[in-house]
Structures are given as C-alpha cells and as structure tokens.
Amino acid sequence: MTEPAAPHGTTSTLPPPSANGSAPPPAPQPPGRGQPQTRTSGIRTGLIAGFAALVVAVIFIIQNAHAANISFLGVHLVLPLAAALFLAAIAGALAMAAAGPARIAQLRQIIRHALAKARAD
C-alpha cells in the first residue's frame, strides 16, 4: 500500500503510520528556558522590582510635597499630599487583603457543612 501524495503546494505534517498501526512517539518538546526558576532568583527579581517601586515612590514624594488638609471622623490633619495618598493606598490595600482570608474562611465553612451533610446521608 502506498500513501497518496499531497497535492502540489501543500505539505503534510502527519508522519506516516507504522506497520503495526500504532502512532509514532511524539516529538520532544524544545526546552522553554535555559535555567530553572529558583527561590534565590525569585528573591532577586522581587528585590529589583521593589527597588524600582521605591525609586518611583521617592520621585512621587518629592514632586508632591504640598501640604494637604485631611479631615476624617472628626480628626483634622495637615500632611504632605504624597503622605496622604500613600496612607489612603495602604488603607485600601489592607481592606482588599482582609477580603482574601474572609473568603477562605467562608469556603472552608461551606466545605465543612457539605462534608457533614455527606456523612449524615
């Protein structure tokens, strides 16, 4: 038996079938990166990113040194604008970070109830 030739101008990417009908082994995948990711390289990357963020923050603070009047729940403060914005960003990040553990606790409670119901059945 011979395999029909592919039409002119097209190429076939499928390998020919073997004599026993089994598929040929898959081609080896090329390596993605030369070196594996290690904890030390991750720390180094984090430190570089943190230093870059620190440089941006220092530039922001220098450019926004104007005083701003802050009033919150009866407390009146006069802070540099950059400090007020950083405090607001930190408060927002803390509020967002609190949502994660709350959701995990909620999911654990749902799982506990489902397991208790499955045991009772």
mmCIF file of N, CA and C in Angstrom:
data_model
loop_
_atom_site.group_PDB
_atom_site.id
_atom_site.type_symbol
_atom_site.label_atom_id
_atom_site.label_comp_id
_atom_site.label_asym_id
_atom_site.label_seq_id
_atom_site.Cartn_x
_atom_site.Cartn_y
_atom_site.Cartn_z
ATOM 1 N N MET A 1 0.842 -1.185 0.000
ATOM 2 C CA MET A 1 0.000 0.000 0.000
ATOM 3 C C MET A 1 0.878 1.236 0.000
ATOM 4 N N THR A 2 0.495 2.159 -0.768
ATOM 5 C CA THR A 2 1.230 3.411 -0.797
ATOM 6 C C THR A 2 0.294 4.522 -0.381
ATOM 7 N N GLU A 3 0.871 5.536 0.235
ATOM 8 C CA GLU A 3 0.086 6.668 0.692
ATOM 9 C C GLU A 3 -0.059 7.650 -0.456
ATOM 10 N N PRO A 4 -1.255 8.226 -0.664
ATOM 11 C CA PRO A 4 -1.407 9.180 -1.753
ATOM 12 C C PRO A 4 -0.544 10.414 -1.494
ATOM 13 N N ALA A 5 -0.032 10.955 -2.550
ATOM 14 C CA ALA A 5 0.821 12.134 -2.438
ATOM 15 C C ALA A 5 -0.028 13.352 -2.110
ATOM 16 N N ALA A 6 0.551 14.271 -1.357
ATOM 17 C CA ALA A 6 -0.155 15.503 -1.026
ATOM 18 C C ALA A 6 -0.260 16.356 -2.271
ATOM 19 N N PRO A 7 -1.362 17.115 -2.412
ATOM 20 C CA PRO A 7 -1.493 17.993 -3.573
ATOM 21 C C PRO A 7 -0.328 18.977 -3.639
ATOM 22 N N HIS A 8 -0.039 19.425 -4.846
ATOM 23 C CA HIS A 8 1.070 20.347 -5.061
ATOM 24 C C HIS A 8 0.835 21.636 -4.278
ATOM 25 N N GLY A 9 1.833 22.106 -3.576
ATOM 26 C CA GLY A 9 1.743 23.357 -2.830
ATOM 27 C C GLY A 9 1.351 23.169 -1.376
ATOM 28 N N THR A 10 0.999 21.943 -0.952
ATOM 29 C CA THR A 10 0.668 21.700 0.453
ATOM 30 C C THR A 10 1.667 20.723 1.030
ATOM 31 N N THR A 11 1.842 20.808 2.320
ATOM 32 C CA THR A 11 2.743 19.872 2.987
ATOM 33 C C THR A 11 1.962 19.128 4.048
ATOM 34 N N SER A 12 2.314 17.919 4.272
ATOM 35 C CA SER A 12 1.671 17.105 5.288
ATOM 36 C C SER A 12 2.553 17.091 6.530
ATOM 37 N N THR A 13 1.973 17.415 7.697
ATOM 38 C CA THR A 13 2.741 17.417 8.936
ATOM 39 C C THR A 13 2.587 16.115 9.694
ATOM 40 N N LEU A 14 1.691 15.236 9.222
ATOM 41 C CA LEU A 14 1.492 13.969 9.905
ATOM 42 C C LEU A 14 2.542 12.967 9.444
ATOM 43 N N PRO A 15 3.133 12.233 10.377
ATOM 44 C CA PRO A 15 4.096 11.208 9.965
ATOM 45 C C PRO A 15 3.346 10.008 9.389
ATOM 46 N N PRO A 16 3.993 9.205 8.583
ATOM 47 C CA PRO A 16 3.316 8.032 8.020
ATOM 48 C C PRO A 16 3.002 7.032 9.131
ATOM 49 N N PRO A 17 1.916 6.261 8.987
ATOM 50 C CA PRO A 17 1.572 5.289 10.019
ATOM 51 C C PRO A 17 2.604 4.168 10.055
ATOM 52 N N SER A 18 2.750 3.553 11.224
ATOM 53 C CA SER A 18 3.718 2.462 11.353
ATOM 54 C C SER A 18 3.102 1.159 10.863
ATOM 55 N N ALA A 19 3.933 0.144 10.729
ATOM 56 C CA ALA A 19 3.472 -1.140 10.196
ATOM 57 C C ALA A 19 2.453 -1.803 11.112
ATOM 58 N N ASN A 20 2.590 -1.654 12.432
ATOM 59 C CA ASN A 20 1.659 -2.320 13.343
ATOM 60 C C ASN A 20 0.443 -1.454 13.677
ATOM 61 N N GLY A 21 0.345 -0.270 13.115
ATOM 62 C CA GLY A 21 -0.813 0.594 13.312
ATOM 63 C C GLY A 21 -0.728 1.521 14.501
ATOM 64 N N SER A 22 0.352 1.448 15.266
ATOM 65 C CA SER A 22 0.461 2.341 16.411
ATOM 66 C C SER A 22 1.011 3.686 15.949
ATOM 67 N N ALA A 23 0.714 4.691 16.720
ATOM 68 C CA ALA A 23 1.180 6.032 16.377
ATOM 69 C C ALA A 23 2.655 6.174 16.728
ATOM 70 N N PRO A 24 3.375 6.990 15.982
ATOM 71 C CA PRO A 24 4.787 7.209 16.307
ATOM 72 C C PRO A 24 4.905 7.999 17.606
ATOM 73 N N PRO A 25 6.031 7.894 18.281
ATOM 74 C CA PRO A 25 6.184 8.655 19.539
ATOM 75 C C PRO A 25 6.170 10.147 19.249
ATOM 76 N N PRO A 26 5.633 10.948 20.187
ATOM 77 C CA PRO A 26 5.591 12.396 19.970
ATOM 78 C C PRO A 26 7.005 12.963 19.934
ATOM 79 N N ALA A 27 7.136 14.039 19.176
ATOM 80 C CA ALA A 27 8.432 14.703 19.071
ATOM 81 C C ALA A 27 8.763 15.360 20.407
ATOM 82 N N PRO A 28 10.019 15.363 20.813
ATOM 83 C CA PRO A 28 10.386 16.006 22.086
ATOM 84 C C PRO A 28 10.152 17.509 22.002
ATOM 85 N N GLN A 29 9.675 18.067 23.123
ATOM 86 C CA GLN A 29 9.421 19.494 23.190
ATOM 87 C C GLN A 29 10.737 20.240 23.403
ATOM 88 N N PRO A 30 10.917 21.365 22.714
ATOM 89 C CA PRO A 30 12.133 22.146 22.948
ATOM 90 C C PRO A 30 12.109 22.750 24.348
ATOM 91 N N PRO A 31 13.249 22.885 24.988
ATOM 92 C CA PRO A 31 13.264 23.458 26.344
ATOM 93 C C PRO A 31 12.811 24.908 26.307
ATOM 94 N N GLY A 32 12.035 25.291 27.336
ATOM 95 C CA GLY A 32 11.494 26.650 27.391
ATOM 96 C C GLY A 32 12.542 27.675 27.795
ATOM 97 N N ARG A 33 13.250 27.398 28.866
ATOM 98 C CA ARG A 33 14.257 28.335 29.368
ATOM 99 C C ARG A 33 15.526 27.564 29.641
ATOM 100 N N GLY A 34 16.620 28.294 29.637
ATOM 101 C CA GLY A 34 17.901 27.653 29.862
ATOM 102 C C GLY A 34 18.097 27.196 31.298
ATOM 103 N N GLN A 35 17.624 27.979 32.268
ATOM 104 C CA GLN A 35 17.854 27.656 33.673
ATOM 105 C C GLN A 35 16.524 27.579 34.405
ATOM 106 N N PRO A 36 16.411 26.688 35.379
ATOM 107 C CA PRO A 36 15.162 26.604 36.137
ATOM 108 C C PRO A 36 15.019 27.788 37.105
ATOM 109 N N GLN A 37 13.779 28.082 37.471
ATOM 110 C CA GLN A 37 13.489 29.143 38.431
ATOM 111 C C GLN A 37 13.831 28.645 39.830
ATOM 112 N N THR A 38 14.605 29.427 40.577
ATOM 113 C CA THR A 38 14.956 29.059 41.945
ATOM 114 C C THR A 38 14.428 30.108 42.906
ATOM 115 N N ARG A 39 14.439 29.773 44.189
ATOM 116 C CA ARG A 39 14.000 30.740 45.195
ATOM 117 C C ARG A 39 14.876 31.981 45.200
ATOM 118 N N THR A 40 16.176 31.768 45.048
ATOM 119 C CA THR A 40 17.104 32.898 45.066
ATOM 120 C C THR A 40 16.848 33.834 43.888
ATOM 121 N N SER A 41 16.590 33.270 42.707
ATOM 122 C CA SER A 41 16.326 34.133 41.563
ATOM 123 C C SER A 41 15.004 34.868 41.741
ATOM 124 N N GLY A 42 14.030 34.223 42.393
ATOM 125 C CA GLY A 42 12.768 34.896 42.670
ATOM 126 C C GLY A 42 12.942 36.044 43.655
ATOM 127 N N ILE A 43 13.775 35.831 44.666
ATOM 128 C CA ILE A 43 14.052 36.895 45.631
ATOM 129 C C ILE A 43 14.762 38.051 44.943
ATOM 130 N N ARG A 44 15.710 37.719 44.086
ATOM 131 C CA ARG A 44 16.453 38.751 43.361
ATOM 132 C C ARG A 44 15.511 39.568 42.482
ATOM 133 N N THR A 45 14.606 38.893 41.787
ATOM 134 C CA THR A 45 13.639 39.600 40.944
ATOM 135 C C THR A 45 12.741 40.491 41.790
ATOM 136 N N GLY A 46 12.300 39.981 42.946
ATOM 137 C CA GLY A 46 11.468 40.783 43.841
ATOM 138 C C GLY A 46 12.190 42.002 44.380
ATOM 139 N N LEU A 47 13.466 41.835 44.710
ATOM 140 C CA LEU A 47 14.243 42.974 45.203
ATOM 141 C C LEU A 47 14.426 44.035 44.119
ATOM 142 N N ILE A 48 14.663 43.607 42.903
ATOM 143 C CA ILE A 48 14.809 44.567 41.809
ATOM 144 C C ILE A 48 13.506 45.316 41.580
ATOM 145 N N ALA A 49 12.376 44.586 41.595
ATOM 146 C CA ALA A 49 11.073 45.229 41.415
ATOM 147 C C ALA A 49 10.774 46.174 42.584
ATOM 148 N N GLY A 50 11.109 45.764 43.801
ATOM 149 C CA GLY A 50 10.905 46.625 44.962
ATOM 150 C C GLY A 50 11.739 47.886 44.909
ATOM 151 N N PHE A 51 12.988 47.753 44.445
ATOM 152 C CA PHE A 51 13.847 48.935 44.320
ATOM 153 C C PHE A 51 13.285 49.883 43.271
ATOM 154 N N ALA A 52 12.791 49.348 42.165
ATOM 155 C CA ALA A 52 12.204 50.204 41.128
ATOM 156 C C ALA A 52 10.969 50.923 41.671
ATOM 157 N N ALA A 53 10.141 50.218 42.454
ATOM 158 C CA ALA A 53 8.962 50.845 43.055
ATOM 159 C C ALA A 53 9.373 51.917 44.065
ATOM 160 N N LEU A 54 10.444 51.675 44.797
ATOM 161 C CA LEU A 54 10.932 52.663 45.755
ATOM 162 C C LEU A 54 11.402 53.929 45.046
ATOM 163 N N VAL A 55 12.094 53.781 43.942
ATOM 164 C CA VAL A 55 12.550 54.944 43.171
ATOM 165 C C VAL A 55 11.339 55.748 42.690
ATOM 166 N N VAL A 56 10.308 55.054 42.176
ATOM 167 C CA VAL A 56 9.099 55.746 41.713
ATOM 168 C C VAL A 56 8.419 56.450 42.890
ATOM 169 N N ALA A 57 8.362 55.804 44.062
ATOM 170 C CA ALA A 57 7.737 56.407 45.237
ATOM 171 C C ALA A 57 8.495 57.642 45.707
ATOM 172 N N VAL A 58 9.811 57.592 45.699
ATOM 173 C CA VAL A 58 10.609 58.755 46.111
ATOM 174 C C VAL A 58 10.380 59.917 45.155
ATOM 175 N N ILE A 59 10.345 59.648 43.866
ATOM 176 C CA ILE A 59 10.071 60.712 42.887
ATOM 177 C C ILE A 59 8.687 61.298 43.138
ATOM 178 N N PHE A 60 7.701 60.432 43.417
ATOM 179 C CA PHE A 60 6.341 60.899 43.698
ATOM 180 C C PHE A 60 6.308 61.787 44.933
ATOM 181 N N ILE A 61 7.016 61.383 45.987
ATOM 182 C CA ILE A 61 7.029 62.167 47.227
ATOM 183 C C ILE A 61 7.683 63.524 46.997
ATOM 184 N N ILE A 62 8.778 63.546 46.257
ATOM 185 C CA ILE A 62 9.478 64.808 46.001
ATOM 186 C C ILE A 62 8.598 65.760 45.200
ATOM 187 N N GLN A 63 7.866 65.226 44.227
ATOM 188 C CA GLN A 63 7.045 66.087 43.375
ATOM 189 C C GLN A 63 5.740 66.511 44.042
ATOM 190 N N ASN A 64 5.312 65.836 45.104
ATOM 191 C CA ASN A 64 4.045 66.154 45.756
ATOM 192 C C ASN A 64 4.266 66.494 47.221
ATOM 193 N N ALA A 65 5.085 67.490 47.477
ATOM 194 C CA ALA A 65 5.403 67.884 48.843
ATOM 195 C C ALA A 65 4.453 68.949 49.388
ATOM 196 N N HIS A 66 3.427 69.336 48.630
ATOM 197 C CA HIS A 66 2.479 70.355 49.092
ATOM 198 C C HIS A 66 1.700 69.833 50.297
ATOM 199 N N ALA A 67 1.304 70.745 51.154
ATOM 200 C CA ALA A 67 0.514 70.366 52.323
ATOM 201 C C ALA A 67 -0.937 70.160 51.918
ATOM 202 N N ALA A 68 -1.568 69.170 52.537
ATOM 203 C CA ALA A 68 -2.986 68.890 52.277
ATOM 204 C C ALA A 68 -3.708 68.794 53.606
ATOM 205 N N ASN A 69 -4.900 69.401 53.675
ATOM 206 C CA ASN A 69 -5.724 69.330 54.877
ATOM 207 C C ASN A 69 -6.574 68.067 54.795
ATOM 208 N N ILE A 70 -6.450 67.217 55.812
ATOM 209 C CA ILE A 70 -7.175 65.960 55.855
ATOM 210 C C ILE A 70 -8.125 66.001 57.044
ATOM 211 N N SER A 71 -9.409 65.701 56.799
ATOM 212 C CA SER A 71 -10.409 65.596 57.863
ATOM 213 C C SER A 71 -11.080 64.236 57.731
ATOM 214 N N PHE A 72 -11.029 63.442 58.818
ATOM 215 C CA PHE A 72 -11.633 62.113 58.800
ATOM 216 C C PHE A 72 -12.153 61.796 60.189
ATOM 217 N N LEU A 73 -13.449 61.587 60.300
ATOM 218 C CA LEU A 73 -14.112 61.243 61.556
ATOM 219 C C LEU A 73 -13.744 62.216 62.684
ATOM 220 N N GLY A 74 -13.776 63.482 62.388
ATOM 221 C CA GLY A 74 -13.503 64.493 63.393
ATOM 222 C C GLY A 74 -12.031 64.777 63.634
ATOM 223 N N VAL A 75 -11.153 64.051 62.983
ATOM 224 C CA VAL A 75 -9.712 64.275 63.130
ATOM 225 C C VAL A 75 -9.263 65.155 61.977
ATOM 226 N N HIS A 76 -8.544 66.226 62.313
ATOM 227 C CA HIS A 76 -8.049 67.148 61.291
ATOM 228 C C HIS A 76 -6.531 67.100 61.287
ATOM 229 N N LEU A 77 -5.963 66.805 60.124
ATOM 230 C CA LEU A 77 -4.513 66.706 59.969
ATOM 231 C C LEU A 77 -4.053 67.557 58.806
ATOM 232 N N VAL A 78 -2.812 67.988 58.887
ATOM 233 C CA VAL A 78 -2.151 68.636 57.760
ATOM 234 C C VAL A 78 -0.952 67.767 57.425
ATOM 235 N N LEU A 79 -1.018 67.106 56.267
ATOM 236 C CA LEU A 79 0.028 66.181 55.827
ATOM 237 C C LEU A 79 0.493 66.563 54.435
ATOM 238 N N PRO A 80 1.705 66.187 54.088
ATOM 239 C CA PRO A 80 2.096 66.331 52.686
ATOM 240 C C PRO A 80 1.154 65.494 51.810
ATOM 241 N N LEU A 81 0.875 65.977 50.617
ATOM 242 C CA LEU A 81 -0.058 65.302 49.732
ATOM 243 C C LEU A 81 0.371 63.858 49.456
ATOM 244 N N ALA A 82 1.652 63.648 49.238
ATOM 245 C CA ALA A 82 2.144 62.300 48.957
ATOM 246 C C ALA A 82 1.888 61.369 50.139
ATOM 247 N N ALA A 83 2.106 61.845 51.355
ATOM 248 C CA ALA A 83 1.881 61.015 52.534
ATOM 249 C C ALA A 83 0.398 60.672 52.672
ATOM 250 N N ALA A 84 -0.477 61.640 52.403
ATOM 251 C CA ALA A 84 -1.916 61.381 52.482
ATOM 252 C C ALA A 84 -2.336 60.340 51.451
ATOM 253 N N LEU A 85 -1.801 60.435 50.234
ATOM 254 C CA LEU A 85 -2.148 59.459 49.206
ATOM 255 C C LEU A 85 -1.588 58.079 49.538
ATOM 256 N N PHE A 86 -0.383 58.025 50.103
ATOM 257 C CA PHE A 86 0.178 56.727 50.498
ATOM 258 C C PHE A 86 -0.631 56.092 51.622
ATOM 259 N N LEU A 87 -1.073 56.889 52.585
ATOM 260 C CA LEU A 87 -1.916 56.358 53.660
ATOM 261 C C LEU A 87 -3.232 55.820 53.100
ATOM 262 N N ALA A 88 -3.811 56.526 52.136
ATOM 263 C CA ALA A 88 -5.047 56.059 51.513
ATOM 264 C C ALA A 88 -4.806 54.757 50.748
ATOM 265 N N ALA A 89 -3.684 54.653 50.049
ATOM 266 C CA ALA A 89 -3.366 53.431 49.311
ATOM 267 C C ALA A 89 -3.136 52.256 50.255
ATOM 268 N N ILE A 90 -2.472 52.517 51.375
ATOM 269 C CA ILE A 90 -2.232 51.453 52.360
ATOM 270 C C ILE A 90 -3.551 50.997 52.971
ATOM 271 N N ALA A 91 -4.434 51.936 53.285
ATOM 272 C CA ALA A 91 -5.737 51.571 53.845
ATOM 273 C C ALA A 91 -6.531 50.736 52.838
ATOM 274 N N GLY A 92 -6.485 51.113 51.572
ATOM 275 C CA GLY A 92 -7.175 50.336 50.537
ATOM 276 C C GLY A 92 -6.594 48.944 50.387
ATOM 277 N N ALA A 93 -5.257 48.842 50.429
ATOM 278 C CA ALA A 93 -4.601 47.530 50.310
ATOM 279 C C ALA A 93 -4.957 46.642 51.498
ATOM 280 N N LEU A 94 -5.015 47.222 52.701
ATOM 281 C CA LEU A 94 -5.385 46.427 53.884
ATOM 282 C C LEU A 94 -6.831 45.954 53.790
ATOM 283 N N ALA A 95 -7.721 46.805 53.299
ATOM 284 C CA ALA A 95 -9.118 46.402 53.142
ATOM 285 C C ALA A 95 -9.235 45.281 52.108
ATOM 286 N N MET A 96 -8.478 45.385 51.026
ATOM 287 C CA MET A 96 -8.507 44.351 49.996
ATOM 288 C C MET A 96 -7.889 43.055 50.517
ATOM 289 N N ALA A 97 -6.800 43.156 51.281
ATOM 290 C CA ALA A 97 -6.145 41.963 51.824
ATOM 291 C C ALA A 97 -7.030 41.263 52.844
ATOM 292 N N ALA A 98 -7.898 41.990 53.525
ATOM 293 C CA ALA A 98 -8.798 41.377 54.500
ATOM 294 C C ALA A 98 -9.873 40.551 53.815
ATOM 295 N N ALA A 99 -10.184 40.852 52.560
ATOM 296 C CA ALA A 99 -11.225 40.116 51.840
ATOM 297 C C ALA A 99 -10.766 38.690 51.525
ATOM 298 N N GLY A 100 -9.482 38.475 51.296
ATOM 299 C CA GLY A 100 -8.967 37.144 50.967
ATOM 300 C C GLY A 100 -9.187 36.136 52.086
ATOM 301 N N PRO A 101 -8.700 36.387 53.300
ATOM 302 C CA PRO A 101 -8.945 35.451 54.401
ATOM 303 C C PRO A 101 -10.432 35.272 54.716
ATOM 304 N N ALA A 102 -11.223 36.324 54.538
ATOM 305 C CA ALA A 102 -12.665 36.190 54.782
ATOM 306 C C ALA A 102 -13.277 35.216 53.791
ATOM 307 N N ARG A 103 -12.874 35.285 52.534
ATOM 308 C CA ARG A 103 -13.399 34.357 51.521
ATOM 309 C C ARG A 103 -12.929 32.931 51.799
ATOM 310 N N ILE A 104 -11.684 32.758 52.206
ATOM 311 C CA ILE A 104 -11.164 31.422 52.526
ATOM 312 C C ILE A 104 -11.947 30.825 53.694
ATOM 313 N N ALA A 105 -12.217 31.624 54.721
ATOM 314 C CA ALA A 105 -12.997 31.136 55.862
ATOM 315 C C ALA A 105 -14.402 30.737 55.420
ATOM 316 N N GLN A 106 -14.989 31.521 54.524
ATOM 317 C CA GLN A 106 -16.315 31.211 54.015
ATOM 318 C C GLN A 106 -16.306 29.889 53.239
ATOM 319 N N LEU A 107 -15.313 29.677 52.391
ATOM 320 C CA LEU A 107 -15.223 28.440 51.619
ATOM 321 C C LEU A 107 -14.982 27.230 52.522
ATOM 322 N N ARG A 108 -14.173 27.385 53.552
ATOM 323 C CA ARG A 108 -13.942 26.286 54.498
ATOM 324 C C ARG A 108 -15.235 25.908 55.218
ATOM 325 N N GLN A 109 -16.016 26.907 55.577
ATOM 326 C CA GLN A 109 -17.285 26.645 56.247
ATOM 327 C C GLN A 109 -18.239 25.893 55.313
ATOM 328 N N ILE A 110 -18.275 26.282 54.046
ATOM 329 C CA ILE A 110 -19.128 25.599 53.071
ATOM 330 C C ILE A 110 -18.689 24.144 52.918
ATOM 331 N N ILE A 111 -17.382 23.905 52.848
ATOM 332 C CA ILE A 111 -16.864 22.540 52.713
ATOM 333 C C ILE A 111 -17.197 21.714 53.949
ATOM 334 N N ARG A 112 -17.032 22.302 55.152
ATOM 335 C CA ARG A 112 -17.353 21.587 56.385
ATOM 336 C C ARG A 112 -18.821 21.168 56.419
ATOM 337 N N HIS A 113 -19.709 22.091 56.016
ATOM 338 C CA HIS A 113 -21.132 21.759 56.000
ATOM 339 C C HIS A 113 -21.430 20.677 54.973
ATOM 340 N N ALA A 114 -20.790 20.731 53.813
ATOM 341 C CA ALA A 114 -21.013 19.721 52.773
ATOM 342 C C ALA A 114 -20.516 18.351 53.238
ATOM 343 N N LEU A 115 -19.355 18.317 53.910
ATOM 344 C CA LEU A 115 -18.842 17.042 54.423
ATOM 345 C C LEU A 115 -19.732 16.462 55.525
ATOM 346 N N ALA A 116 -20.206 17.330 56.387
ATOM 347 C CA ALA A 116 -21.112 16.872 57.457
ATOM 348 C C ALA A 116 -22.408 16.337 56.869
ATOM 349 N N LYS A 117 -22.916 16.982 55.841
ATOM 350 C CA LYS A 117 -24.142 16.527 55.184
ATOM 351 C C LYS A 117 -23.889 15.195 54.475
ATOM 352 N N ALA A 118 -22.728 15.041 53.837
ATOM 353 C CA ALA A 118 -22.408 13.786 53.138
ATOM 354 C C ALA A 118 -22.261 12.630 54.135
ATOM 355 N N ARG A 119 -21.712 12.888 55.315
ATOM 356 C CA ARG A 119 -21.578 11.841 56.337
ATOM 357 C C ARG A 119 -22.936 11.433 56.887
ATOM 358 N N ALA A 120 -23.848 12.409 57.022
ATOM 359 C CA ALA A 120 -25.160 12.138 57.564
ATOM 360 C C ALA A 120 -25.999 11.321 56.587
ATOM 361 N N ASP A 121 -25.757 11.451 55.313
ATOM 362 C CA ASP A 121 -26.539 10.719 54.302
ATOM 363 C C ASP A 121 -26.157 9.313 54.185
#
